Tab-separated table of C-alpha atoms in Angstrom:
chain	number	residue	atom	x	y	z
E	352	UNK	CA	0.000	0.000	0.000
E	353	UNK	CA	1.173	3.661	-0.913
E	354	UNK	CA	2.633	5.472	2.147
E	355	UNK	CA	1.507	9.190	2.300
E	356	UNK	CA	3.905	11.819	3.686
E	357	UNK	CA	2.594	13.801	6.422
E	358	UNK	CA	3.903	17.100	7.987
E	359	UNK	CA	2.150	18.069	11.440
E	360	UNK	CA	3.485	20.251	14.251
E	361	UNK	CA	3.468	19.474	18.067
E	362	UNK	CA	4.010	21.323	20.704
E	363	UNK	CA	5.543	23.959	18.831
E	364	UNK	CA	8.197	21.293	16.894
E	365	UNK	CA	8.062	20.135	12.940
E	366	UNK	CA	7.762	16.728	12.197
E	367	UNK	CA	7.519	15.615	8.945
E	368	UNK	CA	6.914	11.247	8.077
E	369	UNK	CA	5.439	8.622	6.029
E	370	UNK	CA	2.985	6.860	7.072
E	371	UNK	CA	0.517	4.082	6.158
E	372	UNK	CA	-2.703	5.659	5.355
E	373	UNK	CA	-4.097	3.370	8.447
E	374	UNK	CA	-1.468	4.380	11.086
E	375	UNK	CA	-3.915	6.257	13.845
E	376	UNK	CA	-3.198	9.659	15.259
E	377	UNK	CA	-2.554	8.317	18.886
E	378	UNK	CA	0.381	5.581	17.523
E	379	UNK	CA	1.679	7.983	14.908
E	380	UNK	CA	2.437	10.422	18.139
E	381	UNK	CA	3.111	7.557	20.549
E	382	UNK	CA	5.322	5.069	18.093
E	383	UNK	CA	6.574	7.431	15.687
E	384	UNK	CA	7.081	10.379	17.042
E	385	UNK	CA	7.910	9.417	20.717
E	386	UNK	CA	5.820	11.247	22.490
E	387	UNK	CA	3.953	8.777	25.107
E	388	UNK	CA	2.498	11.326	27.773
E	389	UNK	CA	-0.839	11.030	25.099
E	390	UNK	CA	-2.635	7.164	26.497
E	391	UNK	CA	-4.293	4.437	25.111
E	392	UNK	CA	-7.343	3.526	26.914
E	393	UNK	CA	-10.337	1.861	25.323
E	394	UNK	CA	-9.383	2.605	21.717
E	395	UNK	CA	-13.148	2.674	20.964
E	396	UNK	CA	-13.544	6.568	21.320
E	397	UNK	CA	-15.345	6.130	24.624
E	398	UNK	CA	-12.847	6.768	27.481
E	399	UNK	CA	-10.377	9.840	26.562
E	400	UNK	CA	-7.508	8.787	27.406
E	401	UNK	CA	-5.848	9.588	24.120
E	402	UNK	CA	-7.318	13.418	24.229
E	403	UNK	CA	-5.235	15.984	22.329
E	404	UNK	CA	-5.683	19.077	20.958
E	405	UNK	CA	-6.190	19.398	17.367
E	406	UNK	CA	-6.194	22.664	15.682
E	407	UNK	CA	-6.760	23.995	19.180
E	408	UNK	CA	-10.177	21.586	19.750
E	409	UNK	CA	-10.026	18.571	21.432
E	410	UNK	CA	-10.381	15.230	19.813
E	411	UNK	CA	-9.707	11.276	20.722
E	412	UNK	CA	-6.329	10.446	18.874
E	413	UNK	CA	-7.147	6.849	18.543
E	414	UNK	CA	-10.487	7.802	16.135
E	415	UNK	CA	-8.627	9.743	14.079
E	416	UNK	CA	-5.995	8.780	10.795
E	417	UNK	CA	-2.474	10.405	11.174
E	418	UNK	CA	-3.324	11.195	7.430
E	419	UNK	CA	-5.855	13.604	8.395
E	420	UNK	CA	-4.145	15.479	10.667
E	421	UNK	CA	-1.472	16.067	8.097
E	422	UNK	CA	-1.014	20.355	8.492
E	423	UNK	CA	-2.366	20.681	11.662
E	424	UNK	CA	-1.169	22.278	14.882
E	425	UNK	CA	-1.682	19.500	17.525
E	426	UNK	CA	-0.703	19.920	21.088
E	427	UNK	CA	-0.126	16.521	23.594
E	428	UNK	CA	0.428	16.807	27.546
E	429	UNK	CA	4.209	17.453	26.975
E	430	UNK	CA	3.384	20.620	25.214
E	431	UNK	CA	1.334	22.059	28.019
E	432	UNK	CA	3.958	22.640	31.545
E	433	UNK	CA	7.430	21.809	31.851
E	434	UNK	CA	9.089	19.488	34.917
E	435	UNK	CA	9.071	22.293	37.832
E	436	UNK	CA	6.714	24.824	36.119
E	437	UNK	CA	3.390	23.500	36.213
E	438	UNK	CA	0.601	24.357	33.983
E	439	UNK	CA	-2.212	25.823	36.099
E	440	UNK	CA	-4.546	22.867	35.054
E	441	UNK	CA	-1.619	20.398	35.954
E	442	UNK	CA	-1.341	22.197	38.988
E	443	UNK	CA	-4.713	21.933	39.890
E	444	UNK	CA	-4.795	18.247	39.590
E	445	UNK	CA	-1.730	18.723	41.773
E	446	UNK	CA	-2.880	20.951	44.698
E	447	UNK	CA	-6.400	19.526	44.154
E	448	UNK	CA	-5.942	15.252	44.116
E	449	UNK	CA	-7.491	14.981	40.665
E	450	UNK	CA	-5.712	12.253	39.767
E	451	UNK	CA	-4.514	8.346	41.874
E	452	UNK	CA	-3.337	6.347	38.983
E	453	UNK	CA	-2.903	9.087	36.517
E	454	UNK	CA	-3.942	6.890	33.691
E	455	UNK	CA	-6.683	9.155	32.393
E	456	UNK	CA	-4.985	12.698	33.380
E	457	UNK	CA	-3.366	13.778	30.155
E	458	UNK	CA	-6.919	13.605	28.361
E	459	UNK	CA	-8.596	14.857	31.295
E	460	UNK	CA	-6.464	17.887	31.019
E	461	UNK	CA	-6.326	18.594	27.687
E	462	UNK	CA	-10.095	18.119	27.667
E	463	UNK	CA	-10.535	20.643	30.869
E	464	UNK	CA	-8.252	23.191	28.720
E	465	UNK	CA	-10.527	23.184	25.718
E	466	UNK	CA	-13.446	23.351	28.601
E	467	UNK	CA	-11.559	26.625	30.033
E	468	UNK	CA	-10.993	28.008	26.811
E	469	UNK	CA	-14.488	28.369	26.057
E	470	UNK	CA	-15.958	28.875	29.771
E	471	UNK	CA	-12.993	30.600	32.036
E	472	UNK	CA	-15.130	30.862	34.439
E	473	UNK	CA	-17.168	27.746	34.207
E	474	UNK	CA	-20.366	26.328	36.427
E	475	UNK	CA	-20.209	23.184	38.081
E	476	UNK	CA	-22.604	21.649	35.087
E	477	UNK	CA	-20.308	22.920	32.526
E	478	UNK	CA	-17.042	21.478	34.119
E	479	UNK	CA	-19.313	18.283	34.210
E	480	UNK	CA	-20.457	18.406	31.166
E	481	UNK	CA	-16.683	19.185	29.194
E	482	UNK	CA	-15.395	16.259	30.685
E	483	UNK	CA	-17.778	13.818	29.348
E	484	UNK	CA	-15.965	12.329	26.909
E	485	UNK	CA	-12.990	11.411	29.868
E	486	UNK	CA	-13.328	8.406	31.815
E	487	UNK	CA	-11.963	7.833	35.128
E	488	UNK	CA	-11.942	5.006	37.645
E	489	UNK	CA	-10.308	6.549	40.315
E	490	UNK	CA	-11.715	9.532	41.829
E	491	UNK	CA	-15.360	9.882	41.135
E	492	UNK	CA	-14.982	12.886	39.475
E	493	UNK	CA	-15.286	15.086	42.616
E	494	UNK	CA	-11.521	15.980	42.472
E	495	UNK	CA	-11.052	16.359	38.904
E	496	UNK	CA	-14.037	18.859	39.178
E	497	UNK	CA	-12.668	20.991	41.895
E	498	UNK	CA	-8.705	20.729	39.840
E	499	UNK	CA	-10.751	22.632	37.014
E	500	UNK	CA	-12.060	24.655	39.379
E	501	UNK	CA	-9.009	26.005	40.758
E	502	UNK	CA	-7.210	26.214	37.452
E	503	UNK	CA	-10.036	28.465	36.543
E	504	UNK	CA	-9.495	30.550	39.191
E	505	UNK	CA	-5.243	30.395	38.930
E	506	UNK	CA	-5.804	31.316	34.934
E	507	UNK	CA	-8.158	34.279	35.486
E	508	UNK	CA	-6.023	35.916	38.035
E	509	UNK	CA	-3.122	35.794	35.999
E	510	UNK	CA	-5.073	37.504	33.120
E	511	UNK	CA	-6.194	39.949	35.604
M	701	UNK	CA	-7.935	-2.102	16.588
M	702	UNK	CA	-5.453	-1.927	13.882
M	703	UNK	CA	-7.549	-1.346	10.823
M	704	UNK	CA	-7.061	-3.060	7.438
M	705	UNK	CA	-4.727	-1.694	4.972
M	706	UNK	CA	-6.195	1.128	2.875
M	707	UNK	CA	-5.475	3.673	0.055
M	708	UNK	CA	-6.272	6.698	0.565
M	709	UNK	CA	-7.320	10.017	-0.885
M	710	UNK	CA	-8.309	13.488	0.050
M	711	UNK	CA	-9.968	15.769	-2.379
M	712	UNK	CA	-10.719	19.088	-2.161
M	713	UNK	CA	-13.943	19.607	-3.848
M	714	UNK	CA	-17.257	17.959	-4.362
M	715	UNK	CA	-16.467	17.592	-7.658
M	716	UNK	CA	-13.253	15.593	-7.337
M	717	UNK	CA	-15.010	12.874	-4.882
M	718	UNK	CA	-17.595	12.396	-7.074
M	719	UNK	CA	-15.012	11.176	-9.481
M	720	UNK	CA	-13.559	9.240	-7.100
M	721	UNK	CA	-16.389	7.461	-5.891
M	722	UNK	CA	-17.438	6.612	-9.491
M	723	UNK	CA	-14.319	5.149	-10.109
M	724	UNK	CA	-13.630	3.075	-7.027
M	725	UNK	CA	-17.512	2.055	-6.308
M	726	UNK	CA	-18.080	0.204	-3.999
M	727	UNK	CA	-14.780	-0.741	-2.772
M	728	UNK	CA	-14.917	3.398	-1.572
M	729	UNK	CA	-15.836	4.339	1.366
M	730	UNK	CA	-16.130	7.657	1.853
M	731	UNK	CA	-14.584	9.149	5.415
M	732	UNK	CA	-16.707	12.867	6.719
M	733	UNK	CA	-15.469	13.154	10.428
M	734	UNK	CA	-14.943	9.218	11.082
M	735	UNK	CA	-16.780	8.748	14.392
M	736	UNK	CA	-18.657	5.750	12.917
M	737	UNK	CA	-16.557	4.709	10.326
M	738	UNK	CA	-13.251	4.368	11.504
M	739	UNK	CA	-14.442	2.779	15.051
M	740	UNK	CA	-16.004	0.210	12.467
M	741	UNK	CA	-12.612	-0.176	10.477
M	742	UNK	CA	-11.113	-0.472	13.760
M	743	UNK	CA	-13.242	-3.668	14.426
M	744	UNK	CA	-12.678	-4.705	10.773
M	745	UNK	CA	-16.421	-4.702	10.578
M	746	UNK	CA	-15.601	-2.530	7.504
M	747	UNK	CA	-12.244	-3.203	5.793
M	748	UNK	CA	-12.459	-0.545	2.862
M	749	UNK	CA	-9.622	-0.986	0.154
M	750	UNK	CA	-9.773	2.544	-0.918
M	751	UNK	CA	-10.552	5.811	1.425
M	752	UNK	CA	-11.931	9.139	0.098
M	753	UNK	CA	-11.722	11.780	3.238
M	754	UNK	CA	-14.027	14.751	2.785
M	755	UNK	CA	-12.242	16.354	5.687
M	756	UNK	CA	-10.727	19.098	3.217
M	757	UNK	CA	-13.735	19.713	1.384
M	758	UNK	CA	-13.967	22.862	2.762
M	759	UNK	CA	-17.174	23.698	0.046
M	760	UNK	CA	-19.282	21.739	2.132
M	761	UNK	CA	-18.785	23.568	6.161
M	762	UNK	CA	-21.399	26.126	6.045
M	763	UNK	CA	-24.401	27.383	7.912
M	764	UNK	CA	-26.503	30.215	6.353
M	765	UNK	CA	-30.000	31.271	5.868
M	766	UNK	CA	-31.510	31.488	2.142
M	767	UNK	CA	-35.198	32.590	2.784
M	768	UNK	CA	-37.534	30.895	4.522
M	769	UNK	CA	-35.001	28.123	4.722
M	770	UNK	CA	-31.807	26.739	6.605
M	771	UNK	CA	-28.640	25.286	5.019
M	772	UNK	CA	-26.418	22.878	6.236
M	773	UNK	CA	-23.674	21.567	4.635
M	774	UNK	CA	-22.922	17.752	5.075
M	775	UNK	CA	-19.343	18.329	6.311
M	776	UNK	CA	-20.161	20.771	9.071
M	777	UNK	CA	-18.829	19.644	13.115
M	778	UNK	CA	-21.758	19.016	15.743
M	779	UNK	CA	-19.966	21.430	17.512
M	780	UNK	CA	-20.502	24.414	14.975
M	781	UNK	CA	-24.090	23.419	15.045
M	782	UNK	CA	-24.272	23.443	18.877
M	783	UNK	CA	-22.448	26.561	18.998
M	784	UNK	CA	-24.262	28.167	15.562
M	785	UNK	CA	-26.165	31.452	17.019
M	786	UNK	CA	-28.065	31.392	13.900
M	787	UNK	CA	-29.504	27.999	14.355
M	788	UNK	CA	-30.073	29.163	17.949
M	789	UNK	CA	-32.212	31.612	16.800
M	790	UNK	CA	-33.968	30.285	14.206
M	791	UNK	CA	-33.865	26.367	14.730
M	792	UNK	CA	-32.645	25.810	17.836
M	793	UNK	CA	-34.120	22.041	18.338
M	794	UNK	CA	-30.802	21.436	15.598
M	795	UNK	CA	-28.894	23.370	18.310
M	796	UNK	CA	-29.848	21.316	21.419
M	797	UNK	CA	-30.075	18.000	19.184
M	798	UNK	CA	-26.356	18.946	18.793
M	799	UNK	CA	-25.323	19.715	21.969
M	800	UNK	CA	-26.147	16.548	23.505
M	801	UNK	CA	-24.586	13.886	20.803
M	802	UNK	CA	-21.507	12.178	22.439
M	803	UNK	CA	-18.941	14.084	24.199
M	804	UNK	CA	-17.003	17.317	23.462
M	805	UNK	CA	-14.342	15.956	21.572
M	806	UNK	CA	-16.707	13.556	19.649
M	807	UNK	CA	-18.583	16.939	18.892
M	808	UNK	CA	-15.676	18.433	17.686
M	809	UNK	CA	-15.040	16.085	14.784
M	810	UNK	CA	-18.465	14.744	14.029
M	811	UNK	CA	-19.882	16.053	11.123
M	812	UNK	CA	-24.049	15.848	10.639
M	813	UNK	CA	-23.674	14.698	6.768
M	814	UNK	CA	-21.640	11.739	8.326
M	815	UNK	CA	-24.193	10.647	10.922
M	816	UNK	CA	-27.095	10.883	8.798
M	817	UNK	CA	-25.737	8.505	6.156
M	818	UNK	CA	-24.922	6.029	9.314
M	819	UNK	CA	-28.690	6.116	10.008
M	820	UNK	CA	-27.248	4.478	13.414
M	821	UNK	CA	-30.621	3.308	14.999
M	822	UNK	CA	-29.817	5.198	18.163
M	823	UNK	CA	-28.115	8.620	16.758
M	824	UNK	CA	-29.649	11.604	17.865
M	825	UNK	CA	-29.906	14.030	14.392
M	826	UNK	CA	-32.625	11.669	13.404
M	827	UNK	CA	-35.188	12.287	15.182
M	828	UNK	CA	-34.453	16.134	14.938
M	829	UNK	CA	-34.249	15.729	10.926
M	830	UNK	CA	-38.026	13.810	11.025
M	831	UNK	CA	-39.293	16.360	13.296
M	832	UNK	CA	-38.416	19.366	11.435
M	833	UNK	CA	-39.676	17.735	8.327
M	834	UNK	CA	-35.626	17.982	6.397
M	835	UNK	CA	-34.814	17.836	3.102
M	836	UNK	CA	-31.132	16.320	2.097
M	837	UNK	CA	-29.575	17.279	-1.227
M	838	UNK	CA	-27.562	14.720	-2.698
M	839	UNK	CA	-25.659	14.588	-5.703
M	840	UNK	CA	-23.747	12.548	-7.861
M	841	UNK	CA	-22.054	12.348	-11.249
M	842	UNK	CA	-25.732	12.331	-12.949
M	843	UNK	CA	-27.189	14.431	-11.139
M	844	UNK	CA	-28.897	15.597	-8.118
M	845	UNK	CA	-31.668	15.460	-6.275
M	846	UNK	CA	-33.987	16.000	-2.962
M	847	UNK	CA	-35.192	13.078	-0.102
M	848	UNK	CA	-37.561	13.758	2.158
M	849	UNK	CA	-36.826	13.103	5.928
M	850	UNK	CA	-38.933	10.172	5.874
M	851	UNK	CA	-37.615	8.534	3.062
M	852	UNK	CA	-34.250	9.052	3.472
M	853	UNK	CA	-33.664	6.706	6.526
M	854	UNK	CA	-35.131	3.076	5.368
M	855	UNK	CA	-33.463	0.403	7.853
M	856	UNK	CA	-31.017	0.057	10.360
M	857	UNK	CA	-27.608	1.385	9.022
M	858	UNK	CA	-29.573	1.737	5.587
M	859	UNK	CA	-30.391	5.152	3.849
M	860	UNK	CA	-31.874	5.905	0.588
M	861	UNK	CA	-28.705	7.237	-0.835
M	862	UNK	CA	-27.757	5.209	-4.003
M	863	UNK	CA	-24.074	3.715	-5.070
M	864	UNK	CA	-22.388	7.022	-6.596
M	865	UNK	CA	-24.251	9.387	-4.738
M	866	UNK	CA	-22.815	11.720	-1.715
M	867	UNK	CA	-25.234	13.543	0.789
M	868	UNK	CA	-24.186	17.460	0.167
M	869	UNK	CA	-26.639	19.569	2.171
M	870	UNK	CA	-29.276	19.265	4.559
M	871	UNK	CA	-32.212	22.308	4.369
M	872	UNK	CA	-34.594	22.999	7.071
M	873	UNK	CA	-37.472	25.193	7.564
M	874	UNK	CA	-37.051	28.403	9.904
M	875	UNK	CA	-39.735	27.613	12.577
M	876	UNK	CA	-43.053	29.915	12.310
M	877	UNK	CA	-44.082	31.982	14.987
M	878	UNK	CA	-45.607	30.609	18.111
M	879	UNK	CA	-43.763	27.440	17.776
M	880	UNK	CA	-41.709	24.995	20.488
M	881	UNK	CA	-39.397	22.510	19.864
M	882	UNK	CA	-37.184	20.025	22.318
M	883	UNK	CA	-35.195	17.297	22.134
M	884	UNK	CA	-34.378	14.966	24.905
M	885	UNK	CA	-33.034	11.733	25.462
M	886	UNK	CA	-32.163	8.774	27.583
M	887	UNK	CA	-28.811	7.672	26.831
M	888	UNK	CA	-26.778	4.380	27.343
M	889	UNK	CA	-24.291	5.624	29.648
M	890	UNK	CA	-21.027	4.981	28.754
M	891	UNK	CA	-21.641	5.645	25.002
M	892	UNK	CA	-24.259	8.449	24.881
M	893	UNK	CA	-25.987	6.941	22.676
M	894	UNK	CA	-29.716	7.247	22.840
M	895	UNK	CA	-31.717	4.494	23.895
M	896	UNK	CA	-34.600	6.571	23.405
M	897	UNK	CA	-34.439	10.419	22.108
M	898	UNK	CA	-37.376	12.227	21.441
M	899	UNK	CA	-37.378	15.519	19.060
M	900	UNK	CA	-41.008	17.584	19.119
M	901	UNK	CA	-41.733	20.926	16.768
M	902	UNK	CA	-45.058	21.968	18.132
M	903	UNK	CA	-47.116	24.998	16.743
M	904	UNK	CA	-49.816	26.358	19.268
M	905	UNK	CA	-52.167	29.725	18.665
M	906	UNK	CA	-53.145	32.159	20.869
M	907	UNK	CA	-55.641	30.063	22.208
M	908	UNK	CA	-53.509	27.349	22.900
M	909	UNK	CA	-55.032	25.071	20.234
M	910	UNK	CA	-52.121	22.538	18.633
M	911	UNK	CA	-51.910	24.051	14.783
M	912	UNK	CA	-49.162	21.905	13.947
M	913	UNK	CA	-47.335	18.605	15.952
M	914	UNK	CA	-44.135	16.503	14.726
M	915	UNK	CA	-42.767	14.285	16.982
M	916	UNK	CA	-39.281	12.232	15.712
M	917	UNK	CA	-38.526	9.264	17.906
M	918	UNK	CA	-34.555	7.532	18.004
M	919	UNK	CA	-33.065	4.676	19.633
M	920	UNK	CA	-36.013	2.738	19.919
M	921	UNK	CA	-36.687	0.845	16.509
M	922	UNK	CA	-34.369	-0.330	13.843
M	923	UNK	CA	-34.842	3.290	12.447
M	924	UNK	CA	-35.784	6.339	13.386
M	925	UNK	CA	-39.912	7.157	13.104
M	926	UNK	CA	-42.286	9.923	12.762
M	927	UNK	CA	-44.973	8.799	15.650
M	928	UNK	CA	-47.997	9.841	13.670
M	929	UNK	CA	-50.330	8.246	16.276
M	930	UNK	CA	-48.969	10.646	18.617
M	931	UNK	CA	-49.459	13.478	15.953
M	932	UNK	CA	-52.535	12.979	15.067
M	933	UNK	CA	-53.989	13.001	19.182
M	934	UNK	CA	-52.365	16.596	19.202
M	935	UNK	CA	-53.910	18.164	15.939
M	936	UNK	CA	-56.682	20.218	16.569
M	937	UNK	CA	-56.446	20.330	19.863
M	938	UNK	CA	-56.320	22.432	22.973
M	939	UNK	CA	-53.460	21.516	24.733
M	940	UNK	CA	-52.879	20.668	28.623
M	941	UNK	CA	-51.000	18.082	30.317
M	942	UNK	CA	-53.927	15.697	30.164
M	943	UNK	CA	-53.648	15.756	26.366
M	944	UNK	CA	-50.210	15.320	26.124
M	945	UNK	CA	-49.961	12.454	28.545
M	946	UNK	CA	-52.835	10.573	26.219
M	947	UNK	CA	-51.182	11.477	23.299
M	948	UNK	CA	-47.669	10.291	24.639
M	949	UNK	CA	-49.200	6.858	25.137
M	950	UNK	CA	-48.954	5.856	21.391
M	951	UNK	CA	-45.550	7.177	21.042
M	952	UNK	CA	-44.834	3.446	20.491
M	953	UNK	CA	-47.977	2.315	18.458
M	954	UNK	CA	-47.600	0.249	15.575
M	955	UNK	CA	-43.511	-0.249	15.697
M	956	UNK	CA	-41.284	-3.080	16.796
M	957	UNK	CA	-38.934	-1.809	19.370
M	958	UNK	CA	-35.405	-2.716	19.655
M	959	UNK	CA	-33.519	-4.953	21.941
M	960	UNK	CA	-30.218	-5.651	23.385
M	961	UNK	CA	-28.227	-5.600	26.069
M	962	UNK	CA	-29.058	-2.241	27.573
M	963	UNK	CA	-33.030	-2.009	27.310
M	964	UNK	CA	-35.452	-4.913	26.440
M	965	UNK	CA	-37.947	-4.108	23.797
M	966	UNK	CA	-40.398	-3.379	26.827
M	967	UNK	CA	-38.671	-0.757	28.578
M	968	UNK	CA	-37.621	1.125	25.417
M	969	UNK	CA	-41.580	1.413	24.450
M	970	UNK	CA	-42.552	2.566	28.478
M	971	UNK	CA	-39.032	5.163	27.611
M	972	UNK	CA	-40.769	6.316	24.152
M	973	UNK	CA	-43.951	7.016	26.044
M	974	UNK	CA	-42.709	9.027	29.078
M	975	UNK	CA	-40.035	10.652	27.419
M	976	UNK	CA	-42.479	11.438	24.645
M	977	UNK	CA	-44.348	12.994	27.511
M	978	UNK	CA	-41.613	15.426	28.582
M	979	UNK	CA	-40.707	16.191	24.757
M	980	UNK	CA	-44.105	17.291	24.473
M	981	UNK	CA	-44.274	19.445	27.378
M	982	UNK	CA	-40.935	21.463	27.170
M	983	UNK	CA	-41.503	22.045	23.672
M	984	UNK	CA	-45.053	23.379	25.445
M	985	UNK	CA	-43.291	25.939	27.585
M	986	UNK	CA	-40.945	27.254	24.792
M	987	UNK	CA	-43.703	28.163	22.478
């Protein structure tokens, strides 16, 4: 089968590759590019796990073709905080116990930074709500909902 | 989940995947936002040798208003829809039908062309499409031409759409004064899927006499279905909550519900009824 040459960016860095037309988004950043801070969880677009930002909009890397992301700006947990400078989401999750195992947090965050994009200062329902498409089997939510929360609150005061 | 091997193409106008399509038939399948298709190539329940991605196809994301009428485009994201202050405004049952179909990020690639011509049984554009009585434009190398709601979805997984033929544009009317819609669901939790969703357009005069009722009902037979019964108890009539409860009782008259794993056939006919119930109401309040 032809192999199609893709160029994408991530987290700010040019990568350009060929790729089998069938080679998903999640194992083209994962097993080609290296970058394995983006999980696999269910790999039937149900849990999250594999959550990164597209373009800026949040989508589930394992129900998606590395071909048709060719162009695009795509941003995985790496891209988000650096070891001993936090992002105020990752912080959150930090300060706030929003995550035991950890196995759903890189979704979970990129999905609450899509979430805080659109609602900085979000209700209770709409934190809820923009973290639908993340499952996880460790908290019960209640954590991960107050982590939002305070990253809300961090992000607006440093706009302020 | 590693999908069969595939060729693949991505054209950039309608005009280019029509050729396409002609050419590769039926071993073409043709890929809009991939939220049903590539889960299904995942599972190798479709193993397509050649792939034609609309996703740059930029002719067909649009939203806009041409008289009394609203145009979609098949390619457009559930999330434009949701977010669309036009459809708000002047079709907002499209809006909140949107809003509520999987997750964010599921929103954020989905496209409505693509679900329609999945005619999943338990989708949730369905029922909004039957209730607002919505055309679909599609075209192909001969031609085009117009389906009605109602005959566009004819079995589970099964449209109307012909070999050749792509699904370009979905119109729908710009609700009349004095009317309430609502859409509302039960779904399977860890899917979102609808067991049962109910869409209602409902048209009421001053003195609160039904002028107009169209009630779309998903997830609970092999395809989505107008409930006329439940139409027809409405027509004519003044409405309270003891009419709408008795007309919410056929909301399951004269199909054969669905059953599986999540809801027997039973409970998905006592879901179409109540939830029928509540359709009917909110859309009561909005008017």
């Amino acid at each position: 089968m032809t192999r199609t040459t893709i160029e994408v960016t991530i987290n700010g860095v040019r990568y350009r590759h060929e790729v089998e037309p069938r080679l998903l988004l999640v194992h083209y950043i994962r097993d080609v590019v290296g970058l394995t801070g983006t999980h696999i969880g269910c790999e039937t677009s149900l849990c999250g796990a594999c959550t990164v930002l597209l373009n800026g909009a949040a989508v589930k890397s394992c129900t998606l073709f590395a071909v048709q992301a060719d162009g695009a700006e795509i941003t995985t947990i790496e891209g988000l905080g650096e070891e001993g400078r936090l992002h105020p989401i990752q912080e959150g999750f930090w300060m706030k116990h929003g995550l035991q195992c950890g196995y759903c947090t890189p979704g979970m965050i990129l999905a609450a930074y899509q979430l805080l994009q659109r609602y900085p200062d979000p209700t209770e329902a709409q934190i809820r709500h923009g973290i639908e498409g993340n499952l996880c089997r460790c908290t019960g939510y209640q954590h991960i909902v107050e982590a939002v929360r305070y990253a809300a609150e961090k992000l607006r005061s440093q706009k302020a | 989940m590693i999908p069969a091997a595939f060729e693949y193409f991505r054209p950039t106008s309608v005009k280019e995947a029509l050729a396409l399509l002609d050419h590769y038939k039926d071993e073409a399948k043709l890929l809009a936002g991939g939220h049903s298709l590539i889960p299904l190539m995942k599972l190798r329940l479709a193993q397509p040798r050649y792939v034609i991605d609309l996703g740059r196809v930029r002719e067909l994301e649009y939203i806009r208003e041409s008289g009394d009428q609203l145009l979609i485009g098949a390619m457009t994201r559930h999330v434009a829809i949701e977010t669309s202050d036009l459809l708000r405004q002047r079709c907002p049952l499209l809006a909140e039908t949107a809003s509520v179909i999987g997750d964010a990020q599921v929103r954020n690639m989905g496209t409505i062309g693509g679900s329609l011509v999945h005619a999943d049984p338990a989708a949730d554009y369905p029922a909004a499409i039957l209730a607002l009585e919505a055309e679909m434009r599609v075209v192909s190398s001969q031609g085009e031409r117009w389906i009605r709601a109602e005959d566009f979805f004819v079995d589970m997984l099964t449209t109307s759409l012909q070999p050749g033929e792509l699904l370009v544009e979905i119109k729908v009317p710009v609700l009349p004064p004095r009317t309430g819609t609502a859409y509302v669901k039960v779904a399977q939790k860890a899917s979102g899927f609808a067991l049962c969703g109910v869409a209602v357009v409902l048209t009421i005069d001053q003195n609160g006499v039904c002028q107009h009722a169209a009630v779309g009902i998903t997830g609970v037979a092999p395809k989505a279905y107008r409930a006329r019964a439940v139409e027809h108890a409405l027509r004519g009539q003044k409405l309270d909550a003891s009419v709408t409860a008795a007309a919410s009782a056929k909301a399951a008259e004269g199909i054969d519900p669905l059953e599986d794993l999540h809801a027997s056939a039973e409970y998905r006919a006592h879901l179409a009824r109540v939830w029928c119930r509540r359709a009917l109401e909110q859309a009561r309040a909005r008017v």
